[in-house]
N, C-alpha and C. Protein backbone atom coordinates (compact mmCIF):
# COMPACT_ATOMS: atom_id res chain seq x y z
N MET A 1 -95.22 33.68 -50.43
CA MET A 1 -95.53 34.94 -49.84
C MET A 1 -94.30 35.46 -49.12
N PRO A 2 -93.92 36.75 -49.28
CA PRO A 2 -92.73 37.28 -48.63
C PRO A 2 -92.91 37.32 -47.11
N GLN A 3 -91.78 37.16 -46.42
CA GLN A 3 -91.78 37.23 -44.96
C GLN A 3 -91.76 38.69 -44.53
N PRO A 4 -92.39 39.02 -43.39
CA PRO A 4 -92.33 40.40 -42.91
C PRO A 4 -90.91 40.76 -42.52
N SER A 5 -90.56 42.02 -42.67
CA SER A 5 -89.20 42.46 -42.40
C SER A 5 -88.90 42.53 -40.91
N THR A 6 -89.91 42.41 -40.04
CA THR A 6 -89.70 42.53 -38.60
C THR A 6 -89.37 41.21 -37.94
N GLY A 7 -89.44 40.10 -38.65
CA GLY A 7 -89.20 38.81 -38.01
C GLY A 7 -88.41 37.90 -38.91
N PRO A 8 -87.94 36.78 -38.35
CA PRO A 8 -87.15 35.83 -39.13
C PRO A 8 -88.03 35.01 -40.05
N SER A 9 -87.44 34.48 -41.09
CA SER A 9 -88.17 33.55 -41.95
C SER A 9 -88.00 32.15 -41.40
N GLU A 10 -88.84 31.23 -41.79
CA GLU A 10 -88.82 29.86 -41.30
C GLU A 10 -87.48 29.18 -41.56
N ALA A 11 -86.79 29.57 -42.64
CA ALA A 11 -85.54 28.91 -43.02
C ALA A 11 -84.33 29.44 -42.26
N ASP A 12 -84.46 30.55 -41.54
CA ASP A 12 -83.33 31.14 -40.85
C ASP A 12 -82.93 30.31 -39.63
N THR A 13 -81.64 30.27 -39.37
CA THR A 13 -81.10 29.64 -38.16
C THR A 13 -80.35 30.72 -37.39
N PHE A 14 -80.61 30.79 -36.08
CA PHE A 14 -80.02 31.83 -35.26
C PHE A 14 -79.19 31.21 -34.14
N LEU A 15 -78.10 31.87 -33.80
CA LEU A 15 -77.22 31.42 -32.73
C LEU A 15 -77.82 31.81 -31.39
N ALA A 16 -77.77 30.88 -30.43
CA ALA A 16 -78.14 31.16 -29.05
C ALA A 16 -76.99 30.74 -28.16
N VAL A 17 -76.44 31.68 -27.41
CA VAL A 17 -75.30 31.42 -26.54
C VAL A 17 -75.84 31.09 -25.14
N CYS A 18 -75.44 29.94 -24.62
CA CYS A 18 -75.89 29.46 -23.32
C CYS A 18 -74.74 29.52 -22.33
N ASP A 19 -75.07 29.81 -21.07
CA ASP A 19 -74.04 29.99 -20.03
C ASP A 19 -73.57 28.69 -19.40
N HIS A 20 -74.17 27.57 -19.75
CA HIS A 20 -73.83 26.28 -19.14
C HIS A 20 -73.62 25.24 -20.23
N THR A 21 -73.24 24.02 -19.82
CA THR A 21 -73.01 22.93 -20.78
C THR A 21 -74.28 22.15 -21.08
N HIS A 22 -75.36 22.51 -20.41
CA HIS A 22 -76.64 21.83 -20.60
C HIS A 22 -77.76 22.77 -20.16
N LEU A 23 -78.99 22.42 -20.49
CA LEU A 23 -80.15 23.22 -20.10
C LEU A 23 -80.79 22.65 -18.85
N PHE A 24 -81.47 23.50 -18.11
CA PHE A 24 -82.20 23.13 -16.90
C PHE A 24 -83.17 24.27 -16.61
N PRO A 25 -84.20 24.03 -15.79
CA PRO A 25 -85.12 25.12 -15.47
C PRO A 25 -84.39 26.31 -14.86
N GLY A 26 -84.60 27.46 -15.44
CA GLY A 26 -83.93 28.68 -15.00
C GLY A 26 -82.70 29.04 -15.82
N ALA A 27 -82.19 28.11 -16.62
CA ALA A 27 -81.03 28.41 -17.48
C ALA A 27 -81.43 29.48 -18.49
N ARG A 28 -80.44 30.22 -18.95
CA ARG A 28 -80.70 31.28 -19.92
C ARG A 28 -79.79 31.14 -21.12
N CYS A 29 -80.35 31.45 -22.28
CA CYS A 29 -79.61 31.48 -23.54
C CYS A 29 -79.95 32.78 -24.23
N ARG A 30 -78.97 33.35 -24.93
CA ARG A 30 -79.16 34.62 -25.61
C ARG A 30 -79.20 34.43 -27.12
N LEU A 31 -80.38 34.65 -27.71
CA LEU A 31 -80.53 34.58 -29.17
C LEU A 31 -79.89 35.81 -29.79
N GLN A 32 -79.07 35.60 -30.79
CA GLN A 32 -78.34 36.69 -31.42
C GLN A 32 -78.71 36.83 -32.89
N ARG A 33 -78.48 38.03 -33.40
CA ARG A 33 -78.64 38.35 -34.83
C ARG A 33 -80.08 38.30 -35.33
N LEU A 34 -81.04 38.45 -34.45
CA LEU A 34 -82.43 38.54 -34.89
C LEU A 34 -82.63 39.90 -35.56
N PRO A 35 -83.44 39.97 -36.62
CA PRO A 35 -83.66 41.25 -37.30
C PRO A 35 -84.29 42.32 -36.39
N ASP A 36 -85.21 41.93 -35.51
CA ASP A 36 -85.88 42.87 -34.61
C ASP A 36 -86.10 42.18 -33.26
N PRO A 37 -85.09 42.21 -32.38
CA PRO A 37 -85.20 41.49 -31.12
C PRO A 37 -86.41 41.88 -30.29
N ARG A 38 -86.74 43.15 -30.23
CA ARG A 38 -87.87 43.61 -29.42
C ARG A 38 -89.18 43.00 -29.92
N ALA A 39 -89.38 43.00 -31.24
CA ALA A 39 -90.60 42.42 -31.82
C ALA A 39 -90.63 40.91 -31.59
N PHE A 40 -89.48 40.25 -31.71
CA PHE A 40 -89.43 38.80 -31.51
C PHE A 40 -89.76 38.45 -30.07
N ALA A 41 -89.22 39.20 -29.10
CA ALA A 41 -89.50 38.94 -27.69
C ALA A 41 -90.99 39.10 -27.38
N ALA A 42 -91.62 40.07 -28.04
CA ALA A 42 -93.05 40.32 -27.81
C ALA A 42 -93.93 39.27 -28.49
N ASP A 43 -93.48 38.75 -29.62
CA ASP A 43 -94.27 37.79 -30.41
C ASP A 43 -93.33 36.77 -31.05
N PRO A 44 -92.82 35.81 -30.27
CA PRO A 44 -91.85 34.84 -30.81
C PRO A 44 -92.43 34.03 -31.97
N GLN A 45 -91.57 33.76 -32.93
CA GLN A 45 -91.92 32.98 -34.11
C GLN A 45 -91.08 31.71 -34.15
N PRO A 46 -91.54 30.68 -34.84
CA PRO A 46 -90.74 29.45 -34.96
C PRO A 46 -89.44 29.72 -35.71
N ILE A 47 -88.36 29.22 -35.16
CA ILE A 47 -87.04 29.35 -35.80
C ILE A 47 -86.19 28.13 -35.48
N ASP A 48 -85.17 27.92 -36.29
CA ASP A 48 -84.13 26.94 -35.99
C ASP A 48 -83.03 27.67 -35.23
N VAL A 49 -82.45 26.96 -34.26
CA VAL A 49 -81.47 27.58 -33.36
C VAL A 49 -80.23 26.70 -33.28
N ASP A 50 -79.06 27.32 -33.33
CA ASP A 50 -77.80 26.66 -33.02
C ASP A 50 -77.47 27.05 -31.59
N LEU A 51 -77.63 26.11 -30.65
CA LEU A 51 -77.29 26.37 -29.25
C LEU A 51 -75.79 26.19 -29.06
N ARG A 52 -75.11 27.24 -28.62
CA ARG A 52 -73.68 27.12 -28.32
C ARG A 52 -73.53 27.12 -26.81
N PHE A 53 -73.13 25.98 -26.27
CA PHE A 53 -72.99 25.83 -24.84
C PHE A 53 -71.64 26.37 -24.38
N SER A 54 -71.48 26.51 -23.07
CA SER A 54 -70.28 27.14 -22.51
C SER A 54 -68.99 26.39 -22.81
N ASP A 55 -69.09 25.09 -23.13
CA ASP A 55 -67.89 24.31 -23.46
C ASP A 55 -67.57 24.33 -24.96
N GLY A 56 -68.34 25.13 -25.72
CA GLY A 56 -68.10 25.27 -27.15
C GLY A 56 -68.89 24.31 -28.02
N VAL A 57 -69.57 23.34 -27.43
CA VAL A 57 -70.38 22.39 -28.20
C VAL A 57 -71.59 23.12 -28.77
N ILE A 58 -71.92 22.81 -30.01
CA ILE A 58 -73.09 23.40 -30.66
C ILE A 58 -74.09 22.28 -30.95
N ALA A 59 -75.34 22.52 -30.57
CA ALA A 59 -76.41 21.56 -30.82
C ALA A 59 -77.51 22.25 -31.62
N ASP A 60 -78.02 21.55 -32.63
CA ASP A 60 -79.14 22.06 -33.40
C ASP A 60 -80.39 21.97 -32.53
N ALA A 61 -81.24 22.97 -32.60
CA ALA A 61 -82.48 22.97 -31.82
C ALA A 61 -83.56 23.65 -32.64
N GLU A 62 -84.80 23.47 -32.21
CA GLU A 62 -85.93 24.11 -32.86
C GLU A 62 -86.76 24.82 -31.81
N LEU A 63 -87.06 26.08 -32.07
CA LEU A 63 -88.00 26.82 -31.24
C LEU A 63 -89.33 26.80 -31.97
N ARG A 64 -90.34 26.24 -31.32
CA ARG A 64 -91.67 26.16 -31.91
C ARG A 64 -92.64 26.92 -31.04
N THR A 65 -93.57 27.60 -31.68
CA THR A 65 -94.55 28.41 -30.96
C THR A 65 -95.95 27.98 -31.38
N GLY A 66 -96.93 28.47 -30.66
CA GLY A 66 -98.31 28.20 -31.05
C GLY A 66 -98.91 26.94 -30.47
N GLY A 67 -98.15 26.17 -29.73
CA GLY A 67 -98.69 24.96 -29.12
C GLY A 67 -99.51 25.31 -27.88
N PRO A 68 -100.28 24.38 -27.40
CA PRO A 68 -101.14 24.65 -26.25
C PRO A 68 -100.38 25.00 -24.98
N ALA A 69 -99.16 24.51 -24.83
CA ALA A 69 -98.36 24.80 -23.63
C ALA A 69 -97.52 26.06 -23.77
N GLY A 70 -97.48 26.62 -24.98
CA GLY A 70 -96.65 27.79 -25.24
C GLY A 70 -95.40 27.43 -26.01
N PRO A 71 -94.44 28.36 -26.10
CA PRO A 71 -93.22 28.12 -26.86
C PRO A 71 -92.39 26.99 -26.26
N VAL A 72 -91.84 26.16 -27.16
CA VAL A 72 -91.05 24.99 -26.76
C VAL A 72 -89.74 24.98 -27.55
N LEU A 73 -88.64 24.72 -26.84
CA LEU A 73 -87.33 24.54 -27.47
C LEU A 73 -87.02 23.05 -27.45
N THR A 74 -86.88 22.46 -28.63
CA THR A 74 -86.60 21.03 -28.75
C THR A 74 -85.12 20.86 -29.09
N VAL A 75 -84.43 20.10 -28.23
CA VAL A 75 -82.98 19.89 -28.38
C VAL A 75 -82.73 18.39 -28.52
N PRO A 76 -82.09 17.95 -29.60
CA PRO A 76 -81.77 16.53 -29.75
C PRO A 76 -80.63 16.14 -28.81
N PRO A 77 -80.36 14.84 -28.67
CA PRO A 77 -79.23 14.42 -27.83
C PRO A 77 -77.92 15.01 -28.37
N TYR A 78 -77.01 15.30 -27.45
CA TYR A 78 -75.67 15.77 -27.83
C TYR A 78 -74.69 15.36 -26.74
N THR A 79 -73.41 15.49 -27.03
CA THR A 79 -72.36 15.12 -26.09
C THR A 79 -71.56 16.36 -25.73
N THR A 80 -71.37 16.59 -24.43
CA THR A 80 -70.58 17.73 -23.99
C THR A 80 -69.11 17.53 -24.36
N GLU A 81 -68.33 18.58 -24.26
CA GLU A 81 -66.90 18.50 -24.54
C GLU A 81 -66.21 17.49 -23.63
N ALA A 82 -66.72 17.32 -22.40
CA ALA A 82 -66.14 16.37 -21.43
C ALA A 82 -66.58 14.94 -21.70
N GLY A 83 -67.48 14.73 -22.68
CA GLY A 83 -67.89 13.38 -23.03
C GLY A 83 -69.20 12.91 -22.40
N THR A 84 -69.90 13.80 -21.73
CA THR A 84 -71.18 13.44 -21.11
C THR A 84 -72.29 13.48 -22.15
N LEU A 85 -73.04 12.38 -22.26
CA LEU A 85 -74.17 12.34 -23.19
C LEU A 85 -75.36 13.02 -22.53
N ILE A 86 -75.93 14.00 -23.22
CA ILE A 86 -77.11 14.71 -22.74
C ILE A 86 -78.29 14.24 -23.59
N ASP A 87 -79.30 13.68 -22.93
CA ASP A 87 -80.49 13.20 -23.64
C ASP A 87 -81.22 14.35 -24.33
N GLY A 88 -81.87 14.05 -25.44
CA GLY A 88 -82.71 15.02 -26.12
C GLY A 88 -83.92 15.35 -25.26
N ARG A 89 -84.33 16.60 -25.29
CA ARG A 89 -85.47 17.04 -24.48
C ARG A 89 -86.17 18.19 -25.16
N ALA A 90 -87.41 18.37 -24.77
CA ALA A 90 -88.18 19.55 -25.16
C ALA A 90 -88.39 20.38 -23.90
N TRP A 91 -88.12 21.66 -24.00
CA TRP A 91 -88.19 22.58 -22.86
C TRP A 91 -89.20 23.68 -23.13
N LEU A 92 -90.05 23.95 -22.16
CA LEU A 92 -90.91 25.12 -22.25
C LEU A 92 -90.05 26.36 -22.06
N ILE A 93 -90.39 27.42 -22.75
CA ILE A 93 -89.69 28.68 -22.56
C ILE A 93 -90.52 29.52 -21.60
N ARG A 94 -89.94 29.82 -20.47
CA ARG A 94 -90.64 30.56 -19.41
C ARG A 94 -90.80 32.04 -19.77
N ARG A 95 -89.75 32.61 -20.41
CA ARG A 95 -89.79 34.05 -20.67
C ARG A 95 -88.85 34.40 -21.83
N PHE A 96 -89.27 35.38 -22.61
CA PHE A 96 -88.46 36.00 -23.65
C PHE A 96 -88.22 37.44 -23.21
N THR A 97 -86.96 37.86 -23.14
CA THR A 97 -86.64 39.21 -22.70
C THR A 97 -85.73 39.87 -23.73
N SER A 98 -86.14 41.01 -24.25
CA SER A 98 -85.31 41.75 -25.20
C SER A 98 -84.27 42.53 -24.41
N THR A 99 -82.99 42.32 -24.75
CA THR A 99 -81.89 43.04 -24.11
C THR A 99 -81.02 43.64 -25.19
N GLU A 100 -81.26 44.88 -25.54
CA GLU A 100 -80.57 45.60 -26.59
C GLU A 100 -80.68 44.87 -27.93
N ASP A 101 -79.63 44.14 -28.34
CA ASP A 101 -79.65 43.49 -29.65
C ASP A 101 -79.82 41.98 -29.57
N GLU A 102 -80.20 41.46 -28.41
CA GLU A 102 -80.41 40.03 -28.22
C GLU A 102 -81.77 39.78 -27.58
N VAL A 103 -82.18 38.50 -27.60
CA VAL A 103 -83.36 38.07 -26.86
C VAL A 103 -82.92 36.95 -25.94
N GLU A 104 -83.13 37.17 -24.65
CA GLU A 104 -82.77 36.15 -23.67
C GLU A 104 -83.95 35.22 -23.46
N LEU A 105 -83.68 33.91 -23.60
CA LEU A 105 -84.67 32.88 -23.33
C LEU A 105 -84.41 32.35 -21.93
N THR A 106 -85.45 32.28 -21.12
CA THR A 106 -85.34 31.63 -19.82
C THR A 106 -86.04 30.29 -19.92
N ILE A 107 -85.30 29.23 -19.66
CA ILE A 107 -85.80 27.86 -19.80
C ILE A 107 -86.72 27.53 -18.63
N GLY A 108 -87.83 26.87 -18.96
CA GLY A 108 -88.78 26.41 -17.94
C GLY A 108 -88.63 24.91 -17.75
N ARG A 109 -89.72 24.28 -17.41
CA ARG A 109 -89.71 22.84 -17.16
C ARG A 109 -89.74 22.06 -18.47
N HIS A 110 -89.59 20.74 -18.36
CA HIS A 110 -89.69 19.87 -19.54
C HIS A 110 -91.08 19.97 -20.12
N ALA A 111 -91.16 19.97 -21.42
CA ALA A 111 -92.44 19.98 -22.11
C ALA A 111 -92.94 18.53 -22.27
N GLN A 112 -94.22 18.35 -22.19
CA GLN A 112 -94.82 17.04 -22.45
C GLN A 112 -94.81 16.83 -23.96
N THR A 113 -94.23 15.73 -24.41
CA THR A 113 -94.19 15.46 -25.85
C THR A 113 -95.00 14.24 -26.20
């Protein structure tokens, strides 16, 4: 079945630029190149995400929706540019905000897995 033109398909991977070298409650990342950022912010869909942290490290992540706790961003373990190992975690997404051509994710607390 064809995907709607207003949202990403399951196979798409989108870049999210983060302002820090790791995630924490209140951290923000900006999803880029979404076909319709406003529609995505209003009704987020599951997507694969390449998180680009402030030190240039990129980590694969998954944004999943529809769970009982709400949208969750799952990030596997990765190592910062300075050599710090960051454990894999699942994070609740507190808020999706459409800002012109991007969607800002505000990270919430750890998700129960």
